[in-house]
PDB file of C-alpha atoms in Angstrom:
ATOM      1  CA  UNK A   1     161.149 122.324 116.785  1.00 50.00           C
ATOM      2  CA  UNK A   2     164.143 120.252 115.557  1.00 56.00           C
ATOM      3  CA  UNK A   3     164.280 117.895 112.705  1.00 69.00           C
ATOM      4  CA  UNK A   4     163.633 114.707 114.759  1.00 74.00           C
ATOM      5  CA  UNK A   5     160.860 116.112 116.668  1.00 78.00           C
ATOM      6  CA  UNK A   6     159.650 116.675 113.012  1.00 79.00           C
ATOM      7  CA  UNK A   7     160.320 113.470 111.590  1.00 81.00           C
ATOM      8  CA  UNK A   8     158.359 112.098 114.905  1.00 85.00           C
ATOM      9  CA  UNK A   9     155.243 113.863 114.546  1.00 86.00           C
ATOM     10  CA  UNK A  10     155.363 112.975 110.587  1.00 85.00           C
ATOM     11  CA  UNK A  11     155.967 109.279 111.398  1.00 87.00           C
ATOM     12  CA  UNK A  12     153.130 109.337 114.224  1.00 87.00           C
ATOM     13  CA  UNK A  13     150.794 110.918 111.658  1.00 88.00           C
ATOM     14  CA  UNK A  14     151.645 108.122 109.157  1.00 86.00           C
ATOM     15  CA  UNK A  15     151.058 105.570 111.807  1.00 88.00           C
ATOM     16  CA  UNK A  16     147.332 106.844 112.865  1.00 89.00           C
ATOM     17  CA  UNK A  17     146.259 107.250 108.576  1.00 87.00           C
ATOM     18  CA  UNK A  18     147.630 103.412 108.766  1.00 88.00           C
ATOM     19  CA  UNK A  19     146.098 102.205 112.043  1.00 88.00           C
ATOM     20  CA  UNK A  20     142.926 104.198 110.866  1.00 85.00           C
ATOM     21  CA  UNK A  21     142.895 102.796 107.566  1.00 83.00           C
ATOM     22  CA  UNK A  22     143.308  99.455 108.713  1.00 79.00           C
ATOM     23  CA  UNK A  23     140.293 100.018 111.017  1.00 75.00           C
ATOM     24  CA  UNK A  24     137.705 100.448 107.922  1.00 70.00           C
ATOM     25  CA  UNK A  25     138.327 103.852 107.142  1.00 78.00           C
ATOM     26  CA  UNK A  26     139.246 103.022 103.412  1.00 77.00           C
ATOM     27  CA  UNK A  27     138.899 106.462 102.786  1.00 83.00           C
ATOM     28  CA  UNK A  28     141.260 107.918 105.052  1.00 88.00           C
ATOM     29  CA  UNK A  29     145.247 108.535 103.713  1.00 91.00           C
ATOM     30  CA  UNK A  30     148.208 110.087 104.730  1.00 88.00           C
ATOM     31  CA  UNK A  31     150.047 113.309 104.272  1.00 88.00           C
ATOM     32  CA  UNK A  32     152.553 113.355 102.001  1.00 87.00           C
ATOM     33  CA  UNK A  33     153.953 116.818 101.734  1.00 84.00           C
ATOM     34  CA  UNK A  34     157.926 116.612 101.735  1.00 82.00           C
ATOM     35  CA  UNK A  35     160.558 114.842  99.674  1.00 83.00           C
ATOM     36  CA  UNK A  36     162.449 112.350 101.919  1.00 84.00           C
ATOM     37  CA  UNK A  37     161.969 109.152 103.320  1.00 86.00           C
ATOM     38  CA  UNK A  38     158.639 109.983 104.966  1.00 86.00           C
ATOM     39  CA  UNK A  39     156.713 111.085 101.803  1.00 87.00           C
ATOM     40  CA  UNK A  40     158.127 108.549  99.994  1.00 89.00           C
ATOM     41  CA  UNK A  41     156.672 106.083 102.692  1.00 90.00           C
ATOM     42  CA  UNK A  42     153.522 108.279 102.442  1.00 89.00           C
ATOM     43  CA  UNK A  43     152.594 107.972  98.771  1.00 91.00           C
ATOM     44  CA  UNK A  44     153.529 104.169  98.527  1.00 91.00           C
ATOM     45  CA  UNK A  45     151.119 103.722 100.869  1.00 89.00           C
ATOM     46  CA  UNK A  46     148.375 106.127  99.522  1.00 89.00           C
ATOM     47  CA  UNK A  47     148.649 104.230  96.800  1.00 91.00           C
ATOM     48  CA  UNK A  48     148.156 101.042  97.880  1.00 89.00           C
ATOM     49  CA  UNK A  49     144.938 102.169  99.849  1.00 88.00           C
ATOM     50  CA  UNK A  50     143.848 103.589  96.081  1.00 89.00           C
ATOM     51  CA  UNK A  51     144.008 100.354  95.078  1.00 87.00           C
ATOM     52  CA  UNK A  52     142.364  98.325  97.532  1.00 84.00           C
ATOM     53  CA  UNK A  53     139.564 101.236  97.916  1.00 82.00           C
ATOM     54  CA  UNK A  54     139.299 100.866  94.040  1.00 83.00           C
ATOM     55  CA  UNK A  55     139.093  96.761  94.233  1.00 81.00           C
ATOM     56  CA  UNK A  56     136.855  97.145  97.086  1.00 73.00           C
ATOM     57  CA  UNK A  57     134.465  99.516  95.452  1.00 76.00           C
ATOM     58  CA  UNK A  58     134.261  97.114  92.112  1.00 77.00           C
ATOM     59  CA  UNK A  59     133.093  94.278  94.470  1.00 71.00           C
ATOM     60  CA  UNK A  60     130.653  96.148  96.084  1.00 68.00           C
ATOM     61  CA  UNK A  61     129.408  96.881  92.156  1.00 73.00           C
ATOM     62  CA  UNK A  62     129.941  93.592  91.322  1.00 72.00           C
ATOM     63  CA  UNK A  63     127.532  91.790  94.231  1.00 64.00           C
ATOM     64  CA  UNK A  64     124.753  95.014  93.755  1.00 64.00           C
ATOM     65  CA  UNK A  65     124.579  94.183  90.094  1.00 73.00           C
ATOM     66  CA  UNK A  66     124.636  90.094  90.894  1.00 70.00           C
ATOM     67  CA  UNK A  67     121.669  90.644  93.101  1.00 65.00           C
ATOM     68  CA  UNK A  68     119.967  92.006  90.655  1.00 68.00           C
ATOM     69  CA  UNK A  69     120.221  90.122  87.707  1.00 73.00           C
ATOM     70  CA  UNK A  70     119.896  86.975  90.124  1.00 70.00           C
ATOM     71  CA  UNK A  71     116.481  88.406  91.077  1.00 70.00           C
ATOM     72  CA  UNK A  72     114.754  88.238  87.184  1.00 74.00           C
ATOM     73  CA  UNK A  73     115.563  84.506  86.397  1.00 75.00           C
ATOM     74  CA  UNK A  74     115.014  83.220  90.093  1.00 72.00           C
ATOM     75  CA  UNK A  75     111.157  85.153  89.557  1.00 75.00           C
ATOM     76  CA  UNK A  76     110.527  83.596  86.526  1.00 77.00           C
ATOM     77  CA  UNK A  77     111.581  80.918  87.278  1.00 76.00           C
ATOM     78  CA  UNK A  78     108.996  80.902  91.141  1.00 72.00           C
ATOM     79  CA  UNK A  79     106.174  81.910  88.295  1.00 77.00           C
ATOM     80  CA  UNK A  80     106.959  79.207  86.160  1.00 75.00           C
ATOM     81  CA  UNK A  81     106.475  76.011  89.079  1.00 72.00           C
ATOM     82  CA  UNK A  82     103.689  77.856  90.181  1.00 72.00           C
ATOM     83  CA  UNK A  83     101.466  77.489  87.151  1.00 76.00           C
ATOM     84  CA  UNK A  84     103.819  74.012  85.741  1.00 70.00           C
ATOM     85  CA  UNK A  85     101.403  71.810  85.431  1.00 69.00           C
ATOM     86  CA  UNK A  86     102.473  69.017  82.400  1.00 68.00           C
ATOM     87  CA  UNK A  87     102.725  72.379  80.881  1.00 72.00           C
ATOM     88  CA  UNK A  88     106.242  71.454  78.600  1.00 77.00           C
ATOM     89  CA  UNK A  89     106.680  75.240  77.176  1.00 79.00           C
ATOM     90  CA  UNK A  90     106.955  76.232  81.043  1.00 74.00           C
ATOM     91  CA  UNK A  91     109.110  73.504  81.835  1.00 74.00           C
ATOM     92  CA  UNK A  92     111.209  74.193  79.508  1.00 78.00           C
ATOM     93  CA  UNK A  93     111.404  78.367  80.240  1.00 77.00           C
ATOM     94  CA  UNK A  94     112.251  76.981  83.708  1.00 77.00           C
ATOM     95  CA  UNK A  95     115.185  74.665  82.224  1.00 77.00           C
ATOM     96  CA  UNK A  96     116.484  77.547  81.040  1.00 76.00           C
ATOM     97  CA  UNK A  97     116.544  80.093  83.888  1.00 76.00           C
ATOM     98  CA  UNK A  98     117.867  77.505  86.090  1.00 76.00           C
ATOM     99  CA  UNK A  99     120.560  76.750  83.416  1.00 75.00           C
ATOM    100  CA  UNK A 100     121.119  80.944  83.434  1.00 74.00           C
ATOM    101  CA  UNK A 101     121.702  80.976  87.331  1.00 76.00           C
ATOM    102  CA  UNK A 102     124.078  77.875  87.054  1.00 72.00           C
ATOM    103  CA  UNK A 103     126.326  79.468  84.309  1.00 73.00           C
ATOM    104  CA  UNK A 104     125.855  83.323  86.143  1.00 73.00           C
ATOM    105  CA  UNK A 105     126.853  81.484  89.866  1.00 72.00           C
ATOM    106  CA  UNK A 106     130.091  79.430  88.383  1.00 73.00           C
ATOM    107  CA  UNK A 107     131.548  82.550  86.471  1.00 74.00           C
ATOM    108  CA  UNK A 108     130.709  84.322  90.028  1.00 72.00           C
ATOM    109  CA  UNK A 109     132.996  81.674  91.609  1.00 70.00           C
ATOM    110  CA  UNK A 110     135.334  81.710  88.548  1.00 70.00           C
ATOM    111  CA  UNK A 111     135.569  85.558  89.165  1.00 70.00           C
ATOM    112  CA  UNK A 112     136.166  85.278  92.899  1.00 68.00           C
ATOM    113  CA  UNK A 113     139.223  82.437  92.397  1.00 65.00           C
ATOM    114  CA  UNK A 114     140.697  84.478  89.646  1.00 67.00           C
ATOM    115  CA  UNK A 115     140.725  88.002  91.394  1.00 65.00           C
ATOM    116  CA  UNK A 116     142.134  85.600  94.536  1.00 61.00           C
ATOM    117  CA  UNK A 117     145.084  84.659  92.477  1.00 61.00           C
ATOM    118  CA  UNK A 118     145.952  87.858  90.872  1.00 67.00           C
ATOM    119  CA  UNK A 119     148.078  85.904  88.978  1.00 74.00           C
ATOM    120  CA  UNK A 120     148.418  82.302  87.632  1.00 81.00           C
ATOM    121  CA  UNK A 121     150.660  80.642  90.026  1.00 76.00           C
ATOM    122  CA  UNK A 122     152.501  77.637  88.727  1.00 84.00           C
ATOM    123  CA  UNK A 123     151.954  78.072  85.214  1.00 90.00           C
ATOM    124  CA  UNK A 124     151.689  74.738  82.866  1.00 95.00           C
ATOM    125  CA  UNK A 125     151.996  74.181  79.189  1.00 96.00           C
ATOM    126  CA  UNK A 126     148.088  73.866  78.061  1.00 96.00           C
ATOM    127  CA  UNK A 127     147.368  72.848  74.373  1.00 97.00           C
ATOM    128  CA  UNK A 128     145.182  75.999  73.774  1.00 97.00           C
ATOM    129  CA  UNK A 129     143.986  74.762  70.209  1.00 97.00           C
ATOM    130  CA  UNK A 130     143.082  71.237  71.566  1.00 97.00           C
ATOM    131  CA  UNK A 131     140.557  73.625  74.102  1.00 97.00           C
ATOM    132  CA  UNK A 132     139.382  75.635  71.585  1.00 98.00           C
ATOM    133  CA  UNK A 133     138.757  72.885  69.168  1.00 97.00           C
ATOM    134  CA  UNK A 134     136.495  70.737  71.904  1.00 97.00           C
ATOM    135  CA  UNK A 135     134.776  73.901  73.418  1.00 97.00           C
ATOM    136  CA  UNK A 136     133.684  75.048  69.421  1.00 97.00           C
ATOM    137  CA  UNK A 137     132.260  71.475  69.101  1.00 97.00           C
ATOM    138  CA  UNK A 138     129.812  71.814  71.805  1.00 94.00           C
ATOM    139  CA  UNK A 139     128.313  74.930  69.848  1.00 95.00           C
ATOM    140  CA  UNK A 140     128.932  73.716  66.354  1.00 96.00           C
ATOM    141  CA  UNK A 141     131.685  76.183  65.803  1.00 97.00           C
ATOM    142  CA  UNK A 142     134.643  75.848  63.616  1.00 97.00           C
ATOM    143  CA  UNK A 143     137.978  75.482  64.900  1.00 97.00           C
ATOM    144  CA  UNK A 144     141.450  75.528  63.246  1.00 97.00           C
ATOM    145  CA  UNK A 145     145.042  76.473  64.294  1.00 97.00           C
ATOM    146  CA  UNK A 146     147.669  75.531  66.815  1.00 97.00           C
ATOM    147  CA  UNK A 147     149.549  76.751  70.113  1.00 96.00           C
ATOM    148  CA  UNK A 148     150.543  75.488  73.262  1.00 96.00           C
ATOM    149  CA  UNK A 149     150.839  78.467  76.268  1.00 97.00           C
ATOM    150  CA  UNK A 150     151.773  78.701  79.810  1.00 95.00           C
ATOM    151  CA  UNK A 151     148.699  78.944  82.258  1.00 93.00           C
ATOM    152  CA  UNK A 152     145.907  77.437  84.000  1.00 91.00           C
ATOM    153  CA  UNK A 153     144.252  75.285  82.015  1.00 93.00           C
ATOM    154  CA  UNK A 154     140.929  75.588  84.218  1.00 89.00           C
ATOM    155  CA  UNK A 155     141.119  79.109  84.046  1.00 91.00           C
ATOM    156  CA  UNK A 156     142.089  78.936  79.776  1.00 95.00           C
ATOM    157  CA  UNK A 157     138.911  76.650  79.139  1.00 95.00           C
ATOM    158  CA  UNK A 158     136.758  79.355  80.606  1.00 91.00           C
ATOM    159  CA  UNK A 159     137.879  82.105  78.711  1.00 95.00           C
ATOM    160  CA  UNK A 160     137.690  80.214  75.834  1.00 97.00           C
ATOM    161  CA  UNK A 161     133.990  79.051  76.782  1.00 94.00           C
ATOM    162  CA  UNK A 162     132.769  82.728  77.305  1.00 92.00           C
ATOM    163  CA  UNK A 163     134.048  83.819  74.452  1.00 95.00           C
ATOM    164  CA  UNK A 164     132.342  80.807  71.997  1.00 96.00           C
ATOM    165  CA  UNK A 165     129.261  81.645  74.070  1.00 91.00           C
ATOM    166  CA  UNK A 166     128.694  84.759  74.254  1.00 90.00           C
ATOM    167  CA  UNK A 167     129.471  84.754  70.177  1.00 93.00           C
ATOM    168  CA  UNK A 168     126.634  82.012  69.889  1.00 93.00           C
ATOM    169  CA  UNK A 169     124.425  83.978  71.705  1.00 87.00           C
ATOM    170  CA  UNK A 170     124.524  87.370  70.518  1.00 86.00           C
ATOM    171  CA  UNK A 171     126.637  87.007  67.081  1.00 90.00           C
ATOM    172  CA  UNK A 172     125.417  85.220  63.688  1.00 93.00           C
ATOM    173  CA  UNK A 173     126.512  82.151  62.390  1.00 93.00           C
ATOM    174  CA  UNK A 174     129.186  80.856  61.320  1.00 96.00           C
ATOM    175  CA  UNK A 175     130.919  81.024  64.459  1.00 97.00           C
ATOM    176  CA  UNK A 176     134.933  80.574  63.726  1.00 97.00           C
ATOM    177  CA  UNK A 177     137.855  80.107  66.082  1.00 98.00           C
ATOM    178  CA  UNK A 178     141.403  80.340  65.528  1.00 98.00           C
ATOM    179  CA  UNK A 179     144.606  79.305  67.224  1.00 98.00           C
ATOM    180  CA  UNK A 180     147.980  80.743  66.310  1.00 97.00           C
ATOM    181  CA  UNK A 181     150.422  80.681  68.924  1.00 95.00           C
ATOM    182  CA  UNK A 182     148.929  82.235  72.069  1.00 96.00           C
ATOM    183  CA  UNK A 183     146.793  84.046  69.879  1.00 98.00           C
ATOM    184  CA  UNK A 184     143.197  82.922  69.989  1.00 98.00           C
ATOM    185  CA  UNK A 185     140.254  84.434  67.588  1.00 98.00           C
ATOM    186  CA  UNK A 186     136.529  84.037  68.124  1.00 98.00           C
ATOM    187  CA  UNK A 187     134.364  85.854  65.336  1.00 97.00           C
ATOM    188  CA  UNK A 188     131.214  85.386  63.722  1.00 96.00           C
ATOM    189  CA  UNK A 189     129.230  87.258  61.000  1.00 94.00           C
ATOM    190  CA  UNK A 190     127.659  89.720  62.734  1.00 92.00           C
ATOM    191  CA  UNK A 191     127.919  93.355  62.787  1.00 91.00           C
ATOM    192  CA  UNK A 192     129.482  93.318  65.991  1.00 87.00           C
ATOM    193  CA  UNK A 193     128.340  95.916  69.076  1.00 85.00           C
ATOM    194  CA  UNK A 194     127.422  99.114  68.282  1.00 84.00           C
ATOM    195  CA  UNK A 195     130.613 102.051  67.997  1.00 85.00           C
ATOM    196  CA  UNK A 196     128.838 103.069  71.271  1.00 82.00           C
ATOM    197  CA  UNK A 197     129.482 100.104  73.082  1.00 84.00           C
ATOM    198  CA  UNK A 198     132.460  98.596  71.839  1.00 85.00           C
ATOM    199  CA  UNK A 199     134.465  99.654  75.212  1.00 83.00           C
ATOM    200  CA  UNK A 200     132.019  98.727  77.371  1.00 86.00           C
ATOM    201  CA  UNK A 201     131.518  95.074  76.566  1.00 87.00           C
ATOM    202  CA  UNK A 202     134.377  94.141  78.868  1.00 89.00           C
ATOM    203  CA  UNK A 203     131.962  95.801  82.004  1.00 84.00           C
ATOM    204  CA  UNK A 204     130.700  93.246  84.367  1.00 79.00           C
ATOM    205  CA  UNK A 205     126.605  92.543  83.762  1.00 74.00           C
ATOM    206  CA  UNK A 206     126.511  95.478  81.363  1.00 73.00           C
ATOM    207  CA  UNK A 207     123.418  95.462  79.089  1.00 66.00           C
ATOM    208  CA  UNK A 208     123.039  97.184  75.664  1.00 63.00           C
ATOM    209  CA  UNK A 209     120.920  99.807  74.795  1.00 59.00           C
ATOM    210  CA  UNK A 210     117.433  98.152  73.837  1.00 55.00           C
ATOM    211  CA  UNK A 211     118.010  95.082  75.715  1.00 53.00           C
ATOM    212  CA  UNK A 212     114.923  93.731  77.564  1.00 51.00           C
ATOM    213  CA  UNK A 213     115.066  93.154  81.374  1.00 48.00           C
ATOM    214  CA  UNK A 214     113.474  90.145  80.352  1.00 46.00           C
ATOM    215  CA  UNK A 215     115.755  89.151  78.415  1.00 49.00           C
ATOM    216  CA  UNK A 216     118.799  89.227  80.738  1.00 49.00           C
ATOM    217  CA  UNK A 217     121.822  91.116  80.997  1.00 50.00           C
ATOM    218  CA  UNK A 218     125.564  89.789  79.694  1.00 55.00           C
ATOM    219  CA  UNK A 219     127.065  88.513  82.900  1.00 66.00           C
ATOM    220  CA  UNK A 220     130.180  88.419  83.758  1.00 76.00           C
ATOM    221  CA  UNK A 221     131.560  86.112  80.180  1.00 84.00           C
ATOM    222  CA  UNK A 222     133.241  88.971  78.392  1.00 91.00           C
ATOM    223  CA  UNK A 223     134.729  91.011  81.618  1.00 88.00           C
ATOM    224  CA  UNK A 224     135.751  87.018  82.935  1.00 89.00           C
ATOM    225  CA  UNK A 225     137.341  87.227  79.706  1.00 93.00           C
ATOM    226  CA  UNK A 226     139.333  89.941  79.849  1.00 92.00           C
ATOM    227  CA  UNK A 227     140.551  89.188  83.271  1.00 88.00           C
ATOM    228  CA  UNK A 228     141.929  85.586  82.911  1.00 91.00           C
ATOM    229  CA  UNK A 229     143.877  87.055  80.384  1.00 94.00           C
ATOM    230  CA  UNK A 230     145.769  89.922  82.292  1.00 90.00           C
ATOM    231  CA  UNK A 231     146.097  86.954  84.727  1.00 88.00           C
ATOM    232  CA  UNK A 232     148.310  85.280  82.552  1.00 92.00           C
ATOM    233  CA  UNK A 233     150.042  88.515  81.453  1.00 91.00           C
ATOM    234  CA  UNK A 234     148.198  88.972  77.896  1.00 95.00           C
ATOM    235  CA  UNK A 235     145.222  90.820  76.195  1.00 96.00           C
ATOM    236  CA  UNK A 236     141.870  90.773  75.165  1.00 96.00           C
ATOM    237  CA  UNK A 237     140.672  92.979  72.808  1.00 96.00           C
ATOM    238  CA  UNK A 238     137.692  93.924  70.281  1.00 95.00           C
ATOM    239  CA  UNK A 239     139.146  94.203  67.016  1.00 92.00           C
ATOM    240  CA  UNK A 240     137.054  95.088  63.944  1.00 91.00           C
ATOM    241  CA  UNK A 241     133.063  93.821  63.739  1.00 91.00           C
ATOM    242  CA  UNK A 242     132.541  90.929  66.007  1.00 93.00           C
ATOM    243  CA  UNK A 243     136.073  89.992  65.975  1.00 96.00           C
ATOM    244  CA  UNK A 244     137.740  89.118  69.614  1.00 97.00           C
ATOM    245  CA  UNK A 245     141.346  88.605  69.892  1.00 98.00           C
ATOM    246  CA  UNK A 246     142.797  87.277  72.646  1.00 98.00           C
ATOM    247  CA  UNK A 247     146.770  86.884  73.226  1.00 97.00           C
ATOM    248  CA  UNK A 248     148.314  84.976  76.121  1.00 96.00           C
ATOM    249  CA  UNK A 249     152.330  84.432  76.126  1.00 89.00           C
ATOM    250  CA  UNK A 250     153.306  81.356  75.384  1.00 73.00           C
TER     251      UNK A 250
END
């Protein structure tokens, strides 16, 4: 068989993993055995069906796990009209789920518009410290520092709010926040997570060892966190106790 016969037959066989592919078969990829043009085209595109099977796979996770923690607040909250009755303790238990679902749905939609973008398009400068400072009087937090970045200033206010909450929720007061730069710090005086769990905070709806079903799971604050951030081209991190640094270039 000569070389172009060859070349045929490889390009055909790259066309059908392609056409297949593109079909729904997100598992299917091509062969690339060789080491001209062909393979080359081969692994570029094995690798962008990785991808897209990999971002495909965390959605799936992402809705399964969203079902589910949709499901405990929404039948609490059926139990609690069903026995309301001027009761005020059960109105106010229902208050609250329905306040959970609200927050859990708009970081759902936050999610879904940020993974959209996969990057922040038309950057602006946003006062960062001016954020911080009226998102940590909402929770009585203190605020201090300066910066101005480039970014989304929609996108910014959430990070910022997740981070503020999630310390007033699970961390111990005082609840501090710092601006230097494009360098934003959120820590209270708690221990922190467990040496266990440090890495795993960042994991959509993840819930700690010993936390009640009842009681929730985290959502998606922290891992909303994390990804507005790599939007803008920066970091969040865990640094020492309950100490979360987040840097975005300014």
């Amino acid at each position: 068989m000569c070389s172009s016969d060859l070349i045929t037959r490889r390009l055909e066989s790259l066309q059908g993993a392609m056409v297949a592919w593109g079909n729904g078969e997100l598992s299917r990829r091509a062969d690339s055995a060789g080491n001209d043009e062909v393979a080359r085209l081969a692994v570029s595109f094995n690798a962008a069906a990785d991808r897209v099977a990999n971002l495909v796979e965390g959605q799936r996770r992402m809705l399964a796990s969203a079902s589910h923690e949709l499901r405990s607040p929404l039948a609490r909250l059926r139990m609690a009209l069903e026995l309301l009755d001027g009761d005020e303790s059960l109105r106010a238990a229902a208050t609250r789920d329905i306040e959970e679902l609200d927050a859990l749905v708009g970081d759902l939609l936050m999610a879904s518009r940020a993974q959209a973008l996969g990057r922040v398009r038309d950057p602006v400068p946003v006062d960062l410290a001016a954020i911080v400072a009226e998102e940590a009087a909402r929770i009585g937090a203190e605020a201090s520092g300066s910066g101005v970045v480039q970014g989304d200033p929609v996108l910014l206010r959430r990070l910022t709010r997740n981070l503020l909450e999630n310390a007033n929720k699970y961390g111990v007061a005082p609840i501090r926040a710092s601006v230097d730069g494009g360098t934003l710090v959120v820590e209270d005086a708690g221990p922190g997570p467990a040496p266990s769990e440090r890495d795993r905070v960042w994991e959509p709806f993840y819930r700690p060892a010993g936390h009640r079903e009842s009681e929730g799971g985290v959502g998606l604050g922290l891992a909303l966190v994390r990804e507005i951030a790599v939007l803008h081209g920066g970091t969040a991190e865990l640094g020492e106790g309950s100490r979360f640094v987040v840097k975005i270039p300014g």
